[in-house]
XYZ file of C-alpha atoms in Angstrom:
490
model
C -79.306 50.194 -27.484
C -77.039 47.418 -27.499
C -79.540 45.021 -28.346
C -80.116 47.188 -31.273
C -76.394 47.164 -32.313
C -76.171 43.787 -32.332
C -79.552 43.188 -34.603
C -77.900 45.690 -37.079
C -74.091 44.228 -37.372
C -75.669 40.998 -37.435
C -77.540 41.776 -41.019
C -74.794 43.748 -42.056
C -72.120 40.923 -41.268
C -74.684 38.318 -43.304
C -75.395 40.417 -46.068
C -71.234 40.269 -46.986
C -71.758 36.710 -46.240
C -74.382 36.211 -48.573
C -71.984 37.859 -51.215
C -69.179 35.269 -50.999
C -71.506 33.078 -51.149
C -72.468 34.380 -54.099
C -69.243 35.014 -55.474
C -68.992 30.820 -56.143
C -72.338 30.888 -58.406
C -71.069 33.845 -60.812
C -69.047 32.252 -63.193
C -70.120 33.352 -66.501
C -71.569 36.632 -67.835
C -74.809 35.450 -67.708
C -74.813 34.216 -64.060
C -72.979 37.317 -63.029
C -75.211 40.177 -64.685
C -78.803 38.553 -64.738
C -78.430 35.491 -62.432
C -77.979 32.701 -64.851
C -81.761 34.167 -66.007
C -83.425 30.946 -64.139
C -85.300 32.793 -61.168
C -88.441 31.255 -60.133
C -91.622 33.010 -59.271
C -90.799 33.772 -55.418
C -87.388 35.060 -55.758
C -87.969 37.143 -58.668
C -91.346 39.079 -56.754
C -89.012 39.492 -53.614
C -85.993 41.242 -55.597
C -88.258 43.015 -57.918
C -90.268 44.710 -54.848
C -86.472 44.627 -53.233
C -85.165 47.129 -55.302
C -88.250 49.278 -56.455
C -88.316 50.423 -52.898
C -85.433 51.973 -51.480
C -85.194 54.360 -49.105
C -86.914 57.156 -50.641
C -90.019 55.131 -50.023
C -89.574 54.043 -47.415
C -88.202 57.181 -45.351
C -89.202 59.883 -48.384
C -92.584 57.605 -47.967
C -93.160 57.690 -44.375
C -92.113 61.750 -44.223
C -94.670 62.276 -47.097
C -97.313 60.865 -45.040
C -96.373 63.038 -41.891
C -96.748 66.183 -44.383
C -99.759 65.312 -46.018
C -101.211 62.186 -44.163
C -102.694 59.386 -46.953
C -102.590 61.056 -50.379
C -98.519 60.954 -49.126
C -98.589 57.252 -50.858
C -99.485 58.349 -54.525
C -94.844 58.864 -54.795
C -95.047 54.801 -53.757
C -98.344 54.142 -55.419
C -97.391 55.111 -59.033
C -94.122 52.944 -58.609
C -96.226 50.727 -57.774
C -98.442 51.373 -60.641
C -95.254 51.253 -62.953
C -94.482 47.828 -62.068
C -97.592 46.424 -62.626
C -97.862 48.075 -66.337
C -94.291 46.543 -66.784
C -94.825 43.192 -65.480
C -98.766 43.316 -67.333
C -97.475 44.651 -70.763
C -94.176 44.203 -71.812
C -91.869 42.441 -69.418
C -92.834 39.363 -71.286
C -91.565 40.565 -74.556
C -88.262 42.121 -72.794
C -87.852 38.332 -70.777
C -87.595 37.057 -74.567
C -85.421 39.174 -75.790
C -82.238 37.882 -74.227
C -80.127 41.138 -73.412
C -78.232 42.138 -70.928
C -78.903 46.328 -70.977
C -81.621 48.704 -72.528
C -79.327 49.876 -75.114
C -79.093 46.495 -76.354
C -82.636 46.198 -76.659
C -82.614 50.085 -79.091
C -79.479 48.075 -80.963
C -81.589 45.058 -81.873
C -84.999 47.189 -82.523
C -83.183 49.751 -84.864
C -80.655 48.412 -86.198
C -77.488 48.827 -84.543
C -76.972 52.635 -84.103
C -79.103 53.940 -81.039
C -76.584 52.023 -78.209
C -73.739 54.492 -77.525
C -75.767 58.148 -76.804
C -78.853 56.133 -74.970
C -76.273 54.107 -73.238
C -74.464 57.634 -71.440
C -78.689 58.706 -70.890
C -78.887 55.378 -68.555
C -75.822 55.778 -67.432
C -76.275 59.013 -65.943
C -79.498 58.009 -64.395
C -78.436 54.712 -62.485
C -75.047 56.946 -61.694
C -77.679 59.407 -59.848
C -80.066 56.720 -58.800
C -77.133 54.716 -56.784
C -75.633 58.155 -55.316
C -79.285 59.253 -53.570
C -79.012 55.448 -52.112
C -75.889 56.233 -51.205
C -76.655 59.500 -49.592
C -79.087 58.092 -47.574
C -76.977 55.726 -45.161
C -75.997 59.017 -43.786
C -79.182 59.535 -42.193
C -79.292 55.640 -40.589
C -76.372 55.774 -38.926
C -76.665 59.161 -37.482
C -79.736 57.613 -35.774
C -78.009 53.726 -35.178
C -74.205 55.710 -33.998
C -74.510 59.275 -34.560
C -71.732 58.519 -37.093
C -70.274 61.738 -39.327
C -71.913 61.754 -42.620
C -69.154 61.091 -44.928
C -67.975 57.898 -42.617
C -71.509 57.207 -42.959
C -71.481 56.856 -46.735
C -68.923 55.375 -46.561
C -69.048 52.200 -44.354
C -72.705 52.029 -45.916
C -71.404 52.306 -50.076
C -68.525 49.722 -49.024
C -70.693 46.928 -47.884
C -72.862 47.087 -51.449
C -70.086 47.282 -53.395
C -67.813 44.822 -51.752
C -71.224 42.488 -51.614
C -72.048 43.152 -55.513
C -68.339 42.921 -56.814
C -67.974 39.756 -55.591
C -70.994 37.966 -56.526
C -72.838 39.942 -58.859
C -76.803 39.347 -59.780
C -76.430 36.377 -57.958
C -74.966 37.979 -54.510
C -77.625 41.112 -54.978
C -80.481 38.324 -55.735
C -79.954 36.628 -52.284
C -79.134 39.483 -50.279
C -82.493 41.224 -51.884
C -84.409 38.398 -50.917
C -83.582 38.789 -47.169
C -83.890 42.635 -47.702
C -87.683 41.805 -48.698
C -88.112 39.649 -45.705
C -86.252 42.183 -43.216
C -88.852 44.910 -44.945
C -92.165 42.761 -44.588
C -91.292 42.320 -40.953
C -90.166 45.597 -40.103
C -92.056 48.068 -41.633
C -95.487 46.331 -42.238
C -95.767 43.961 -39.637
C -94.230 45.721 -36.928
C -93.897 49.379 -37.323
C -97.071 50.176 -39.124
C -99.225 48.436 -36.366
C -97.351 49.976 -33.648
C -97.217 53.731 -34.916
C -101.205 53.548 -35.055
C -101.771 51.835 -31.505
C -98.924 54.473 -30.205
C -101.312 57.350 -31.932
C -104.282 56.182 -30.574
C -105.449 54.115 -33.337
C -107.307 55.602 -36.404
C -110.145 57.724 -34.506
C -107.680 59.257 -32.604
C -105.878 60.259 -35.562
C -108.716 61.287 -37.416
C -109.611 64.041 -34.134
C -105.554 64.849 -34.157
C -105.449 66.241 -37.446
C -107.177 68.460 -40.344
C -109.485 66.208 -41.998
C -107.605 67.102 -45.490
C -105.024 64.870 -44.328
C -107.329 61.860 -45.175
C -108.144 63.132 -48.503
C -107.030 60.137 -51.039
C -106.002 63.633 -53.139
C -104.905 65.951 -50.672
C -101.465 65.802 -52.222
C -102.467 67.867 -55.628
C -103.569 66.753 -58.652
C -100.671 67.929 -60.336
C -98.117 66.616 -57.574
C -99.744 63.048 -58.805
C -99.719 63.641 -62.701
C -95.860 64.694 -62.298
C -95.193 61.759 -59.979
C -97.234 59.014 -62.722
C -94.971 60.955 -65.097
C -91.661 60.301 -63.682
C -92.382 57.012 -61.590
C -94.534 55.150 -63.209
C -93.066 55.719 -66.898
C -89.795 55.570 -65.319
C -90.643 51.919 -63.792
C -91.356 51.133 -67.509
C -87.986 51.893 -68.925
C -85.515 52.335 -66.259
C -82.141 49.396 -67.063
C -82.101 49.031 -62.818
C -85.755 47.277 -63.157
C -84.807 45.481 -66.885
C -81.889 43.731 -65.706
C -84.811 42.228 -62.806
C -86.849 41.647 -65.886
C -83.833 39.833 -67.965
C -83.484 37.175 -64.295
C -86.936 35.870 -64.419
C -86.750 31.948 -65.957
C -89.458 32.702 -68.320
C -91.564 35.572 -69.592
C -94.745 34.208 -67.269
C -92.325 34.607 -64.366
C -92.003 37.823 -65.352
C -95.308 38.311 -65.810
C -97.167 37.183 -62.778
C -94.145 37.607 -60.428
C -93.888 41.216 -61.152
C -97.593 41.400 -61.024
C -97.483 40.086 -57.480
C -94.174 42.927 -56.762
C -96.350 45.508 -57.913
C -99.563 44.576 -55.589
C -96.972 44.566 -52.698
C -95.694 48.002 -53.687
C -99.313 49.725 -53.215
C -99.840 48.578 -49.754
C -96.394 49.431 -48.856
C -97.414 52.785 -50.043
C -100.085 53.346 -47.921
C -98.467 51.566 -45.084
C -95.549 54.550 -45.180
C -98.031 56.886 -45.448
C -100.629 55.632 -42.251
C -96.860 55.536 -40.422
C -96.151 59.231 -41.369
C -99.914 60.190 -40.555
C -99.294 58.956 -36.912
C -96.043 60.261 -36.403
C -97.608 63.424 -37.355
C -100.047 62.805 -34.113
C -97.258 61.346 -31.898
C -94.462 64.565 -33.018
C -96.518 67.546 -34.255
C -94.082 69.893 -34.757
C -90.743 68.347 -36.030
C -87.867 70.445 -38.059
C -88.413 68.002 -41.096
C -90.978 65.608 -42.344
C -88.120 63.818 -43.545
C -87.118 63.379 -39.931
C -90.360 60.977 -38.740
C -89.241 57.754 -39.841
C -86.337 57.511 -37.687
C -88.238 59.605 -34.576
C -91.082 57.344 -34.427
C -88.828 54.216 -34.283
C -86.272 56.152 -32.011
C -88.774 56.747 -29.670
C -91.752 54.604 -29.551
C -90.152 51.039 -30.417
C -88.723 48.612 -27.670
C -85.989 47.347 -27.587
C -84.845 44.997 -30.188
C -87.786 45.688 -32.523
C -86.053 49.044 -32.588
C -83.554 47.482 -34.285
C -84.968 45.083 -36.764
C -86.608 47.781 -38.155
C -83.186 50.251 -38.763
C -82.626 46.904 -39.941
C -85.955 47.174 -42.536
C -84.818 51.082 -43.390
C -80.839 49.910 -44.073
C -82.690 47.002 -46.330
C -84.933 49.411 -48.197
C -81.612 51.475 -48.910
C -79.092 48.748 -49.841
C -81.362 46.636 -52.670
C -82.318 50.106 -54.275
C -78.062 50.932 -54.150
C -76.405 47.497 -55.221
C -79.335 47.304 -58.249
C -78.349 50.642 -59.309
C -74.754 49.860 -58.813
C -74.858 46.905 -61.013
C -76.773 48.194 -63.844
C -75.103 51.427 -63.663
C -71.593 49.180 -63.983
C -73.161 47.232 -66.584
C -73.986 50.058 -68.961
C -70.481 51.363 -67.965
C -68.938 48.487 -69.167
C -71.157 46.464 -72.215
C -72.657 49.489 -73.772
C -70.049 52.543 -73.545
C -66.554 51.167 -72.869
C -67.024 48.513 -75.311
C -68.053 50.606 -77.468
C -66.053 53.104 -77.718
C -63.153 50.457 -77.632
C -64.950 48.844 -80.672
C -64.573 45.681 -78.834
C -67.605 43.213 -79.550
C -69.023 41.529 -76.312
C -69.016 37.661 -77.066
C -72.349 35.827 -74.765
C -69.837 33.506 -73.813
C -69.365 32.695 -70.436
C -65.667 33.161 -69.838
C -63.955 34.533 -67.198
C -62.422 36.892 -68.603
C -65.897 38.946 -68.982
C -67.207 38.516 -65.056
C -63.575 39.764 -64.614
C -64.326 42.598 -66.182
C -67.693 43.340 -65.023
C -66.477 42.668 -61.577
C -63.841 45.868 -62.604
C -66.756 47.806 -63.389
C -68.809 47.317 -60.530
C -65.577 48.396 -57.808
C -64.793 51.669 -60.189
C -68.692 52.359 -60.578
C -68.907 51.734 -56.835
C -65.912 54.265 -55.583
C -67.050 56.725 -58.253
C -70.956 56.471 -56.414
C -69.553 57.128 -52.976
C -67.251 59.563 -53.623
C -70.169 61.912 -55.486
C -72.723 60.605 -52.693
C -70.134 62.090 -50.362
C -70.155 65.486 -52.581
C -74.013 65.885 -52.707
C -76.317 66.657 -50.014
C -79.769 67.129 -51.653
C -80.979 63.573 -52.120
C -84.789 64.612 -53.751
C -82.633 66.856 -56.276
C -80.319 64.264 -57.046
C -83.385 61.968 -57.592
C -85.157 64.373 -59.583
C -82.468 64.525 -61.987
C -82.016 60.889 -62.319
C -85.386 60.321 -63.310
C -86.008 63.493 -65.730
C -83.380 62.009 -67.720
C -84.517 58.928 -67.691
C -88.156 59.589 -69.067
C -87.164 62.814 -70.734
C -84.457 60.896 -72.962
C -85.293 57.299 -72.957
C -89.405 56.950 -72.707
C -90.046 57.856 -75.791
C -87.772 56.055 -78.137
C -87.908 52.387 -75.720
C -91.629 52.346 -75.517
C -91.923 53.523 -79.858
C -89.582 50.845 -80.409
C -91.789 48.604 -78.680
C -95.013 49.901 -79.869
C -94.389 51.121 -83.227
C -93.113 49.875 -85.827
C -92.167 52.750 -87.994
C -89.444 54.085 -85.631
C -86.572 54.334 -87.141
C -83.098 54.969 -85.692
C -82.553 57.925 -86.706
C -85.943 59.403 -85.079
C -84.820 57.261 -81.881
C -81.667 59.117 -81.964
C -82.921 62.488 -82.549
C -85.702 61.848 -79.591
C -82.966 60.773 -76.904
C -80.801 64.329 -77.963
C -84.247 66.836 -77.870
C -85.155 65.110 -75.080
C -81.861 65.390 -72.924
C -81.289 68.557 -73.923
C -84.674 69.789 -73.247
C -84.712 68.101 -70.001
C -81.034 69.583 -68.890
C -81.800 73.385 -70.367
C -85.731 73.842 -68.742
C -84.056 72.686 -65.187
C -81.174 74.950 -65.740
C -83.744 77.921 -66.619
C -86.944 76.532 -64.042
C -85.028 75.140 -61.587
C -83.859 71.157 -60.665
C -87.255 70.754 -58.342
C -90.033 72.511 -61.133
C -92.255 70.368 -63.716
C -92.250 71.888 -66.464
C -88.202 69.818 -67.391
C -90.144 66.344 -67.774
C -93.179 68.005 -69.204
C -91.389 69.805 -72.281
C -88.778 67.087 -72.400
C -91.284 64.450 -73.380
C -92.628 66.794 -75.483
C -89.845 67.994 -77.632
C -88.692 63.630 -77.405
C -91.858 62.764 -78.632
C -92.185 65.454 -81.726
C -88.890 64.597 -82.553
C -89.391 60.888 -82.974
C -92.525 61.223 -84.765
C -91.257 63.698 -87.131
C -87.664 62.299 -87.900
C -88.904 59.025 -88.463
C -91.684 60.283 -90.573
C -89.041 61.613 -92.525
C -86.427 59.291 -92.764
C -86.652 55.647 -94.592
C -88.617 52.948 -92.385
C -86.514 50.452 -90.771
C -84.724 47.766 -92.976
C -87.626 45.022 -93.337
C -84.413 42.419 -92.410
C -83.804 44.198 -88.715
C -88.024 44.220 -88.110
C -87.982 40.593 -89.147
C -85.000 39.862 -86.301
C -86.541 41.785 -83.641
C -90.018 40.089 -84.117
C -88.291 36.789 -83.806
C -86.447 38.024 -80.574
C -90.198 39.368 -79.181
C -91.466 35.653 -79.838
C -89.068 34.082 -78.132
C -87.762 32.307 -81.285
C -84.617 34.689 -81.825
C -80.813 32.636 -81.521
C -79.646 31.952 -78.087
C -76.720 32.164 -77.291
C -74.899 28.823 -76.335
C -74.051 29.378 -72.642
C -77.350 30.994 -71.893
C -78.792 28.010 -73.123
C -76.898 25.622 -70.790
C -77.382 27.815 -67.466
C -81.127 27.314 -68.684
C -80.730 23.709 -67.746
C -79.909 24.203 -64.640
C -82.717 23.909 -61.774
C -84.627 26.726 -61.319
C -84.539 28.761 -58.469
C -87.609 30.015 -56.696
């Protein structure tokens, strides 16, 4: 496999590379947090689709298709259906609004007072969604070196974060770009055509296996409403995809180039799942379904594309990890720590602030690898990640957006029933069970309705702000409005 070895340091010796490279374009907050917010239509698909699939769809995709053959896309299809409601919807009005975080956006909707409790919400969540990244390196380089797990994690967590302290948006951009070009080739050009030649092509696989595992809805019907609960809302809300959102150069970037990310998520969907499906003919009986991503390319791949496509699985993992380390670092720092210091962000582009973020990003990073290292369950940690997220947060974003009677007070009380909902019902039912996100939209959802029902509507001065923002027409801050100038990148 020393072909292979040398395929994989090669990407991982360019993707640090690619970060002090980076590190020369980051010299303001805005260039260091959102990329200067001048990425062109190409770019901005490439990183979107980057980081919306990590490794749980790719490897969590691929074993879902050896356990239930095609319905094992619908986890990748409703992320996939999550972008495209973003990037059809709203991402427009979020392009315009010119913030850096989600908590910003509840600040300037209602009025100043929802930032500091939804703020530790999304923190929590892109804490959990970087750590099941994390986690994950574990199982690539047990198949690449047969490497001890926490050295794993390690080695794996060190290259993000050294790659997204030192450059930022701007070093995650680039490296995400060649992450979505590793991934094309990889997985769909060269893995997915070789797993169904190596099975026989698709009439051999269709006299392999029970014919339920071509049923579009073999999965369960409630297995899909609980994933278009938690993915596809979450795609709608989560800061990770946002601060993607807040890069694009305009809000018909956002629009169409999302658009075109979320198109490429539903094939890759039913790519990992026509993968798993054959792997399932090729290795009938393996310990774990979990386990046929990196057995099919173990075994059936020659030489070299072996390694291009660890290559494609290390890419899937890293662009999900560094965008979930920066906006997890980003919340850390611009809606918490600020906070609580009661120190008010300036837009300015001084260096002071990427030092600072850059601070964030190293502690966020240790802090990631050294619970990644503690955890073992990656679909719990997941699970978690993403109750809070829609359990706390989907209600009160998508009112604010939608209705203009919230007030802060109901977005407040909707994040706290939500959360606490969410923690309690997977304390009593279990991490893995439904019925957390279920009842936790629920109780979010009666509590915003009724609270802001009750309380006084939203001062007419704050609506009148926020519509401004939504147009486009809202002030801009100076230095944004330079880096605007600059060419845009595609």
């Amino acid at each position: 496999m020393a072909i292979d070895y040398a395929v994989i340091v090669v990407y991982l010796v360019g993707m640090l590379a690619v970060g002090w490279w980076g590190m020369r374009r980051a010299q303001s907050k805005s260039e260091f947090l959102v990329a200067g917010r001048r990425l062109g239509p190409a770019m901005y698909s490439g990183t979107m689709a980057a980081i919306v699939l990590g490794g749980a769809s790719t490897i969590g995709g691929v074993g879902l298709g050896y356990q239930y053959g095609l319905s094992g896309a619908w986890m990748v299809f409703t992320i996939g259906l999550g972008l495209l409601a973003l990037s059809v919807f709203f991402s427009a009005r979020i392009a315009r609004l010119k913030v850096y975080t989600v908590s910003e956006m509840l600040d300037l909707r209602y009025g100043g007072r929802a930032g500091v409790i939804s703020g530790v919400v999304m923190w929590a969540y892109t804490l959990m969604l970087a750590v099941t990244s994390t986690i994950a390196y574990a199982t690539i380089f047990d198949v690449l070196f047969d490497m001890n797990r926490t050295v794993a994690i390690v080695l794996g967590g060190s290259i993000v974060v050294a790659y997204s302290t030192l450059g930022g948006m701007w070093s995650i951009t680039l490296t995400d770009m060649v992450q979505f070009v590793v991934k094309t080739i990889g997985v769909l050009l060269l893995l997915l055509p070789i797993a169904v030649v190596k099975a026989g092509g698709f009439s051999e696989m269709k006299d392999s296996l029970p014919t339920g595992y071509f049923d579009p809805l073999g999965i369960g019907g409630e297995t899909i409403f609980t994933y278009v609960l938690i993915y596809t809302f979450g795609m709608l809300i989560g800061q990770d995809i946002w601060q993607r959102v807040f890069t694009a150069r305009s809000d018909t970037t956002a629009k169409w180039g999302g658009t075109v990310a979320g198109t490429y998520c539903l094939v890759y969907a039913l790519a990992g799942a026509v993968i798993g499906t054959a792997a399932k003919v090729l290795y009938p009986n393996l310990a774990s379904a979990d386990d046929a991503f990196a057995t099919i390319v173990k075994d059936e791949l020659p030489v070299g594309v072996r390694g291009l496509v660890l290559a494609a699985a290390l890419a899937a993992v890293m662009s999900t990890s560094s965008g979930a380390l920066i906006a997890c670092a980003t919340v850390a720092n611009n809606d918490i720590w600020s906070r609580l210091r009661g120190v008010v962000r300036r837009d300015g582009g001084d260096h002071d602030e990427v030092r600072g973020n850059r601070a964030f990003i190293l502690i966020m990073g240790i802090a990631v690898i050294c619970t990644a290292i503690a955890l073992n369950n990656v679909v719990e940690a997941l699970t978690v990640a993403y109750n809070l997220l829609v359990g706390g947060l989907l209600v009160p974003i998508l009112g604010g957006l939608l209705w203009k009677r919230g007030t802060a007070q109901g977005a407040l009380a909707a994040v706290a029933a939500g959360s606490l909902a969410v923690i309690s019902l997977m304390a009593a039912y279990g991490i893995l069970a439904n019925e957390p996100v279920y009842y936790g939209l629920l109780s979010s959802l009666a509590a915003y309705l009724i609270v802001s029902l009750a309380t006084p509507a939203t001062d007419a001065a704050v609506l009148a702000a926020w519509r401004e923002r939504l147009a486009g027409r809202g002030s801009e801050p100076a230095s944004e409005a330079v880096s605007t100038t600059a060419p845009a990148h595609q």
